[in-house]
Amino acid sequence: MRPITLAGFDRKFASDADPWSTFSNRDEAVKRCAILHAIGPGPSGRVLEVAAGNGSNSAAIAPRALRLDATEATVTGTALVAKALGNNPRARALTLAVPGRWPRPRYDVAVVAEVLYYLRGRDMARTARDLAAALRPGGVLVLAHHRVDYPDFAQHAGRLQHAFLLATRRRWQVRVVRRTGRWVVLSCRRATRKQDRDVVPVQTAKRGR
């Protein structure tokens, strides 16, 4: 595999505002519905979206949030996210490459979609710990990623989401919201401080639809 760089992502967004057809592709729409189902009906309080891309998910997440911080590592992508969010006063697009410092110290919901396999192992582990520290006990982490590899990944997809949860060093109640042959969406509820004293970092709940 030959990992894509941030400059490579920026060039993609500069030449095509929707290089993966995330706004128009039916499969992407199904995945987006699964992400929203994982978040819950809302309204959720403070929501963090990591690697928002061109904002196709951001626009759908925003109505579920009292405050949405949609972060994107590329400048061109951030502009696309801002356009997708429109004039929503409760949502903002921010340029942030991970690992990095989150815009707020605490969040109720975090959405991490289609980004983990673009990160090197060490960067993913640090991002996992930072995110777990920022998510309030009882908060929800939504993970949505491909199950198959693509040539521009830095890591194999496989069980990457499970590895990410283990790297947080926290305990989670995990529910499979939707799984297809190509991707899977997980809803992961952060353990309370009392539950965090247990040594088992991940618990898998009954599979969803």
Tab-separated table of C-alpha atoms in Angstrom:
chain	number	residue	atom	x	y	z
A	1	MET	CA	0.000	0.000	0.000
A	2	ARG	CA	1.130	3.543	-0.706
A	3	PRO	CA	-0.414	5.882	1.897
A	4	ILE	CA	-2.002	9.089	0.674
A	5	THR	CA	-0.660	12.291	2.230
A	6	LEU	CA	-2.536	15.363	3.420
A	7	ALA	CA	-1.273	17.145	0.329
A	8	GLY	CA	-2.781	14.345	-1.731
A	9	PHE	CA	-6.150	14.772	-0.026
A	10	ASP	CA	-5.968	18.519	-0.557
A	11	ARG	CA	-5.332	18.046	-4.279
A	12	LYS	CA	-8.300	15.693	-4.536
A	13	PHE	CA	-10.649	18.198	-2.926
A	14	ALA	CA	-9.238	21.023	-5.020
A	15	SER	CA	-9.915	19.163	-8.271
A	16	ASP	CA	-13.262	17.629	-7.251
A	17	ALA	CA	-15.487	18.730	-4.363
A	18	ASP	CA	-16.870	15.192	-4.088
A	19	PRO	CA	-14.094	12.817	-5.195
A	20	TRP	CA	-15.692	9.735	-3.606
A	21	SER	CA	-19.307	10.691	-4.454
A	22	THR	CA	-20.192	10.802	-0.765
A	23	PHE	CA	-23.045	13.225	-1.397
A	24	SER	CA	-24.640	11.225	-4.215
A	25	ASN	CA	-23.683	7.552	-3.797
A	26	ARG	CA	-26.506	5.361	-2.463
A	27	ASP	CA	-24.195	3.181	-0.376
A	28	GLU	CA	-22.755	6.291	1.263
A	29	ALA	CA	-26.300	7.432	2.059
A	30	VAL	CA	-27.007	4.097	3.751
A	31	LYS	CA	-23.800	4.434	5.771
A	32	ARG	CA	-24.739	8.001	6.727
A	33	CYS	CA	-28.122	6.804	8.017
A	34	ALA	CA	-26.297	4.205	10.113
A	35	ILE	CA	-24.028	6.914	11.554
A	36	LEU	CA	-27.052	9.013	12.500
A	37	HIS	CA	-28.707	5.973	14.065
A	38	ALA	CA	-25.530	5.367	16.079
A	39	ILE	CA	-25.559	8.951	17.345
A	40	GLY	CA	-29.204	8.725	18.381
A	41	PRO	CA	-32.159	11.059	17.804
A	42	GLY	CA	-30.642	13.933	19.749
A	43	PRO	CA	-30.284	16.668	20.258
A	44	SER	CA	-26.836	15.756	21.570
A	45	GLY	CA	-24.805	18.407	23.346
A	46	ARG	CA	-21.256	18.905	22.098
A	47	VAL	CA	-20.397	16.773	19.070
A	48	LEU	CA	-16.938	16.327	17.549
A	49	GLU	CA	-16.502	15.072	14.000
A	50	VAL	CA	-12.965	13.988	13.111
A	51	ALA	CA	-11.771	14.158	9.476
A	52	ALA	CA	-15.000	15.584	8.079
A	53	GLY	CA	-13.770	15.422	4.475
A	54	ASN	CA	-16.080	17.486	2.286
A	55	GLY	CA	-18.843	17.789	4.882
A	56	SER	CA	-21.295	15.236	3.487
A	57	ASN	CA	-21.741	13.702	6.943
A	58	SER	CA	-21.376	17.043	8.737
A	59	ALA	CA	-24.504	18.467	7.134
A	60	ALA	CA	-26.502	15.466	8.350
A	61	ILE	CA	-24.982	15.444	11.848
A	62	ALA	CA	-25.444	19.173	12.525
A	63	PRO	CA	-29.225	19.026	13.197
A	64	ARG	CA	-28.559	16.369	15.870
A	65	ALA	CA	-26.091	18.586	17.773
A	66	LEU	CA	-26.411	21.604	20.022
A	67	ARG	CA	-22.795	22.340	19.119
A	68	LEU	CA	-20.881	20.653	16.291
A	69	ASP	CA	-17.148	20.964	15.746
A	70	ALA	CA	-16.469	19.426	12.326
A	71	THR	CA	-12.693	19.125	11.970
A	72	GLU	CA	-10.825	18.448	8.739
A	73	ALA	CA	-7.071	18.213	8.200
A	74	THR	CA	-6.914	19.973	4.813
A	75	VAL	CA	-7.599	23.637	4.150
A	76	THR	CA	-9.547	22.896	0.964
A	77	GLY	CA	-11.602	20.251	2.736
A	78	THR	CA	-12.361	22.610	5.619
A	79	ALA	CA	-13.781	25.140	3.149
A	80	LEU	CA	-16.010	22.416	1.676
A	81	VAL	CA	-17.208	21.446	5.160
A	82	ALA	CA	-18.039	25.081	5.925
A	83	LYS	CA	-20.035	25.272	2.688
A	84	ALA	CA	-21.922	22.084	3.542
A	85	LEU	CA	-22.795	23.429	6.997
A	86	GLY	CA	-24.127	26.667	5.532
A	87	ASN	CA	-25.131	29.314	8.053
A	88	ASN	CA	-25.904	26.949	10.918
A	89	PRO	CA	-24.966	28.996	14.015
A	90	ARG	CA	-24.460	25.851	16.100
A	91	ALA	CA	-21.895	24.241	13.784
A	92	ARG	CA	-18.407	25.235	12.710
A	93	ALA	CA	-15.726	23.853	10.392
A	94	LEU	CA	-12.210	23.803	11.795
A	95	THR	CA	-8.850	22.824	10.313
A	96	LEU	CA	-7.243	20.181	12.512
A	97	ALA	CA	-4.909	17.300	11.682
A	98	VAL	CA	-4.814	14.376	14.098
A	99	PRO	CA	-3.253	13.775	16.464
A	100	GLY	CA	-3.873	17.289	17.670
A	101	ARG	CA	-5.582	19.378	20.320
A	102	TRP	CA	-9.375	19.238	20.177
A	103	PRO	CA	-11.315	22.525	19.921
A	104	ARG	CA	-13.090	21.831	23.247
A	105	PRO	CA	-11.924	19.941	26.334
A	106	ARG	CA	-15.066	17.780	26.577
A	107	TYR	CA	-17.587	16.234	24.179
A	108	ASP	CA	-20.782	14.210	24.493
A	109	VAL	CA	-20.477	12.512	21.091
A	110	ALA	CA	-17.541	11.902	18.739
A	111	VAL	CA	-17.825	10.683	15.148
A	112	VAL	CA	-14.752	9.137	13.515
A	113	ALA	CA	-15.413	7.990	9.963
A	114	GLU	CA	-13.145	6.868	7.121
A	115	VAL	CA	-9.880	8.061	8.633
A	116	LEU	CA	-8.201	5.490	10.905
A	117	TYR	CA	-6.544	3.501	8.114
A	118	TYR	CA	-4.921	6.670	6.791
A	119	LEU	CA	-3.061	7.111	10.101
A	120	ARG	CA	0.191	5.464	11.093
A	121	GLY	CA	-0.118	3.166	14.086
A	122	ARG	CA	1.506	5.543	16.563
A	123	ASP	CA	-0.631	8.484	15.436
A	124	MET	CA	-3.777	6.391	15.651
A	125	ALA	CA	-2.951	5.258	19.193
A	126	ARG	CA	-2.340	8.815	20.366
A	127	THR	CA	-5.554	9.987	18.707
A	128	ALA	CA	-7.424	7.174	20.455
A	129	ARG	CA	-6.145	8.190	23.881
A	130	ASP	CA	-6.790	11.880	23.264
A	131	LEU	CA	-10.312	11.211	22.073
A	132	ALA	CA	-11.144	8.964	25.013
A	133	ALA	CA	-9.910	11.649	27.387
A	134	ALA	CA	-12.139	14.269	25.750
A	135	LEU	CA	-15.299	12.149	25.601
A	136	ARG	CA	-17.343	12.377	28.777
A	137	PRO	CA	-18.052	9.162	30.716
A	138	GLY	CA	-21.257	7.756	29.245
A	139	GLY	CA	-20.630	9.580	25.966
A	140	VAL	CA	-20.940	7.974	22.540
A	141	LEU	CA	-18.154	7.293	20.046
A	142	VAL	CA	-19.288	6.433	16.516
A	143	LEU	CA	-16.822	4.554	14.308
A	144	ALA	CA	-17.552	4.054	10.595
A	145	HIS	CA	-14.929	2.492	8.336
A	146	HIS	CA	-14.356	0.194	5.391
A	147	ARG	CA	-13.690	-3.465	6.105
A	148	VAL	CA	-11.637	-3.954	2.922
A	149	ASP	CA	-8.290	-2.428	1.994
A	150	TYR	CA	-7.605	0.260	-0.596
A	151	PRO	CA	-4.175	1.011	-2.104
A	152	ASP	CA	-3.793	4.406	-0.375
A	153	PHE	CA	-4.244	3.101	3.216
A	154	ALA	CA	-1.425	3.340	5.771
A	155	GLN	CA	-2.876	0.386	7.733
A	156	HIS	CA	-4.978	-2.627	6.853
A	157	ALA	CA	-8.681	-2.140	7.578
A	158	GLY	CA	-9.442	-5.560	9.116
A	159	ARG	CA	-10.039	-5.169	12.861
A	160	LEU	CA	-8.725	-1.614	12.938
A	161	GLN	CA	-11.728	-0.195	14.800
A	162	HIS	CA	-11.281	-2.790	17.524
A	163	ALA	CA	-7.581	-1.883	17.734
A	164	PHE	CA	-8.544	1.780	18.052
A	165	LEU	CA	-10.838	1.036	20.992
A	166	LEU	CA	-8.130	-1.011	22.706
A	167	ALA	CA	-5.678	1.869	22.222
A	168	THR	CA	-7.988	4.207	24.172
A	169	ARG	CA	-7.256	2.205	27.339
A	170	ARG	CA	-10.878	2.672	28.331
A	171	ARG	CA	-13.879	0.387	28.682
A	172	TRP	CA	-16.634	0.532	26.029
A	173	GLN	CA	-20.035	-0.982	25.419
A	174	VAL	CA	-19.951	-1.669	21.682
A	175	ARG	CA	-22.959	-2.162	19.416
A	176	VAL	CA	-22.798	-3.004	15.727
A	177	VAL	CA	-25.281	-0.618	14.136
A	178	ARG	CA	-24.855	-1.834	10.587
A	179	ARG	CA	-22.411	-4.100	8.802
A	180	THR	CA	-22.090	-4.761	5.075
A	181	GLY	CA	-19.484	-6.557	3.032
A	182	ARG	CA	-17.676	-3.260	2.538
A	183	TRP	CA	-18.046	-1.288	5.793
A	184	VAL	CA	-19.197	-1.382	9.411
A	185	VAL	CA	-20.631	1.272	11.745
A	186	LEU	CA	-20.193	0.902	15.516
A	187	SER	CA	-21.810	2.783	18.380
A	188	CYS	CA	-19.469	2.717	21.382
A	189	ARG	CA	-20.610	4.027	24.756
A	190	ARG	CA	-17.847	5.254	27.040
A	191	ALA	CA	-17.826	3.591	30.476
A	192	THR	CA	-18.428	5.624	33.602
A	193	ARG	CA	-15.487	6.338	35.889
A	194	LYS	CA	-16.551	3.514	38.185
A	195	GLN	CA	-16.704	1.049	35.285
A	196	ASP	CA	-13.304	2.250	34.053
A	197	ARG	CA	-11.713	0.633	37.091
A	198	ASP	CA	-12.335	-2.729	35.458
A	199	VAL	CA	-9.445	-4.117	33.479
A	200	VAL	CA	-11.419	-5.237	30.406
A	201	PRO	CA	-11.247	-2.346	27.882
A	202	VAL	CA	-13.899	-3.456	25.375
A	203	GLN	CA	-17.254	-5.189	25.766
A	204	THR	CA	-19.201	-6.235	22.695
A	205	ALA	CA	-22.958	-5.940	22.933
A	206	LYS	CA	-25.666	-7.642	20.902
A	207	ARG	CA	-25.427	-6.836	17.220
A	208	GLY	CA	-27.796	-4.220	15.882
A	209	ARG	CA	-29.588	-4.264	12.544
